[in-house]
Protein backbone atom coordinates (compact mmCIF):
# COMPACT_ATOMS: atom_id res chain seq x y z
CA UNK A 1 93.97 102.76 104.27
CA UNK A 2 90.66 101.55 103.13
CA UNK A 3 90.26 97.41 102.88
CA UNK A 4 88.47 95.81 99.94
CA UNK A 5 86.32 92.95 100.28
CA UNK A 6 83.48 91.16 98.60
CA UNK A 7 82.27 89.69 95.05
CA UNK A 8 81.27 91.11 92.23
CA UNK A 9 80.30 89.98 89.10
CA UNK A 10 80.37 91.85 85.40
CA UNK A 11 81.62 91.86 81.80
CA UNK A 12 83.94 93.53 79.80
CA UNK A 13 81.96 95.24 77.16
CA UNK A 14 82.75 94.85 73.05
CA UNK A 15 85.47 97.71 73.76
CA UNK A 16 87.42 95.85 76.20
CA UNK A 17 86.51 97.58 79.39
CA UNK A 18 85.23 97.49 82.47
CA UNK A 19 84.20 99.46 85.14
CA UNK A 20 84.97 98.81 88.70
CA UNK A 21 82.09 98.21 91.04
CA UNK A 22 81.18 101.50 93.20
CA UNK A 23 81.65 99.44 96.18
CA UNK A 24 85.05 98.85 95.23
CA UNK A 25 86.03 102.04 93.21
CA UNK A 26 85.18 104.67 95.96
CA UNK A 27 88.34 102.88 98.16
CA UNK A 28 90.69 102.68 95.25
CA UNK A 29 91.23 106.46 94.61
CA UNK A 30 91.56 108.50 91.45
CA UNK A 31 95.54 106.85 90.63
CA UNK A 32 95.61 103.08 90.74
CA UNK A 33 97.44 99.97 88.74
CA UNK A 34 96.45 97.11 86.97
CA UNK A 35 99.45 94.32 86.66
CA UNK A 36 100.17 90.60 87.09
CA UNK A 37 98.71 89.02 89.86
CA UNK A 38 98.80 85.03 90.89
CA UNK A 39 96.91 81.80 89.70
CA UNK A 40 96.13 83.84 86.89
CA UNK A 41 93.98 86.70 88.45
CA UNK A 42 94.99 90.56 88.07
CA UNK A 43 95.74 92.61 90.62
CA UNK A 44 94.31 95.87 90.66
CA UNK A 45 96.56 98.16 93.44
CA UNK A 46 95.82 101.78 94.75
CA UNK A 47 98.72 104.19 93.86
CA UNK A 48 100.02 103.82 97.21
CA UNK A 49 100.09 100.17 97.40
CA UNK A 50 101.53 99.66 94.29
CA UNK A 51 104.28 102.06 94.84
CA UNK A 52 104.90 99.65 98.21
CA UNK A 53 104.96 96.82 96.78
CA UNK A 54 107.47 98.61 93.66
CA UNK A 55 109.35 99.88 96.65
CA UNK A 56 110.17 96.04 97.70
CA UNK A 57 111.22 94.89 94.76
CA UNK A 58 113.59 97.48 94.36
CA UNK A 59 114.85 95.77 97.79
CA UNK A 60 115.99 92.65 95.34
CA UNK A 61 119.71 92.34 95.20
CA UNK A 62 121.10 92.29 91.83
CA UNK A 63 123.12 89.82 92.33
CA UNK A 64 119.91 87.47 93.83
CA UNK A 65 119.15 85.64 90.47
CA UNK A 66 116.02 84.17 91.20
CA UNK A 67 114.29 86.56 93.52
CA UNK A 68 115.59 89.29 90.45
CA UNK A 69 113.72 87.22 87.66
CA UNK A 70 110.18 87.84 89.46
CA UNK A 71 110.88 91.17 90.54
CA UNK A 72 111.41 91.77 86.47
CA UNK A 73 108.50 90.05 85.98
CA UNK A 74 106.32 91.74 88.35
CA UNK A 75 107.16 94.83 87.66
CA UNK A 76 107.01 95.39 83.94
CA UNK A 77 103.36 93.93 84.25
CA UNK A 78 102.25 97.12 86.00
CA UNK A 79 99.80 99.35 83.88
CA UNK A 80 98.51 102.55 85.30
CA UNK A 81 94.54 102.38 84.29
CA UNK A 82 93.24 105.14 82.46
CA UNK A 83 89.80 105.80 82.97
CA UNK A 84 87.59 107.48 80.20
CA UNK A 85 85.12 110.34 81.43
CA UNK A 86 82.44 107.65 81.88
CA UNK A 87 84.56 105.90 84.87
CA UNK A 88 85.78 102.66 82.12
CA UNK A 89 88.65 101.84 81.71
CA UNK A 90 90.08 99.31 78.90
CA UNK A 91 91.86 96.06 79.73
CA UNK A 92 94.85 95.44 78.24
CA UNK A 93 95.01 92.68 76.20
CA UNK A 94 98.68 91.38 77.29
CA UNK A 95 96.87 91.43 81.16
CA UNK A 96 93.78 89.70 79.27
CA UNK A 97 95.30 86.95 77.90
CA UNK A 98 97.28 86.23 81.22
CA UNK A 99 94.15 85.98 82.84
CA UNK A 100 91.88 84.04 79.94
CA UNK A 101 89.96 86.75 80.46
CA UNK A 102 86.85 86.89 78.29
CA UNK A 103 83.89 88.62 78.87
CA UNK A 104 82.69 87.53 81.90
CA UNK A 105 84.46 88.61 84.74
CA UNK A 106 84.66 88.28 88.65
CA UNK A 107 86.23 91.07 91.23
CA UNK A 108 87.46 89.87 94.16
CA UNK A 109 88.55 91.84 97.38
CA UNK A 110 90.88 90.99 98.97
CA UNK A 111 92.41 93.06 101.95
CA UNK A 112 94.65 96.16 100.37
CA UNK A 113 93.98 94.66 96.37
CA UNK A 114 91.31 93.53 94.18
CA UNK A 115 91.39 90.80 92.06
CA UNK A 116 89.89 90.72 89.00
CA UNK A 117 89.11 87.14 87.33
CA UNK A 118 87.61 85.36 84.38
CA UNK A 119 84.29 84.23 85.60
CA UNK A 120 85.82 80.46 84.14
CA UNK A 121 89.05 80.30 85.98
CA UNK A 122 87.16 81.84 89.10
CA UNK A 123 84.75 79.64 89.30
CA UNK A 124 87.15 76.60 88.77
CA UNK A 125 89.53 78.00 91.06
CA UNK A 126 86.88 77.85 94.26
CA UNK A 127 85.21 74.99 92.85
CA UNK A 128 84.86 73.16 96.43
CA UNK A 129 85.97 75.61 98.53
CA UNK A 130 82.31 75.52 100.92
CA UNK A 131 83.17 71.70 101.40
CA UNK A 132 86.64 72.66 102.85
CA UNK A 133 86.44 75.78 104.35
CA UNK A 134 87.23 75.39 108.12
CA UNK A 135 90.12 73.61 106.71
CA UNK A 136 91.42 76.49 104.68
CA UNK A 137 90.65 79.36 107.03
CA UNK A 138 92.88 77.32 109.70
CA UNK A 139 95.53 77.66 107.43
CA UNK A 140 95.28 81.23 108.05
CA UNK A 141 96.56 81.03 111.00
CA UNK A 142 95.37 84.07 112.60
């Protein structure tokens, strides 16, 4: 398993799509999923993470009301990304408008997922982050 890291920066054209930085795309494989992610990013997930982290949630007891509410949630944001024969794929607009997603656009990696941003929410997101990052790294804890 191949780990993503780095940032990128680029735009989603007047179609709606985008196409994943080479950097990034080569580790992803052919098969990979676009779906919810948190703090209003999307996660883009190689086939076999994504089927990993499906597997989990399929771990959720029925009966475990609020753990079953975010496995629902989770899981019908998945979209398998179609890619046209010019390596773009479109964004779709429910995944979008979760992420205030734009035009301008930020991938993130981030271990076994990218994370794919609006540029705005991005940038507000870190906004700081140099001044205070001994103190979040620590939190790592590793």
């Amino acid at each position: 398993m191949n780990f993503f890291t780095g940032e990128y920066n680029h735009q989603l054209d007047a179609k709606n799509r985008i196409r994943i930085p080479f950097k990034l795309k080569r580790d992803l494989g052919e098969n990979y999923y676009f779906t919810r992610g948190t703090d209003n990013c999307i996660f883009i997930l190689p086939e076999e993470v994504a089927k990993e982290q499906l597997e989990r949630i399929s771990e959720v007891k029925m009966t475990d009301v609020e753990k079953r509410r975010g496995a629902r949630s989770f899981a019908k944001s998945f979209v398998a990304a179609e890619e046209d024969n010019q390596g773009r794929v479109v964004l779709p607009a429910s995944l979008r408008e979760f992420a205030r997603i734009d035009k301008d656009v930020v991938f993130c990696g981030v271990g076994k997922r990218i994370e794919l941003w609006s540029k705005e929410v991005y940038d507000k997101y870190f906004e700081g982050d140099d001044s205070q990052y001994d103190e979040f790294f620590n939190m790592l804890d590793i």
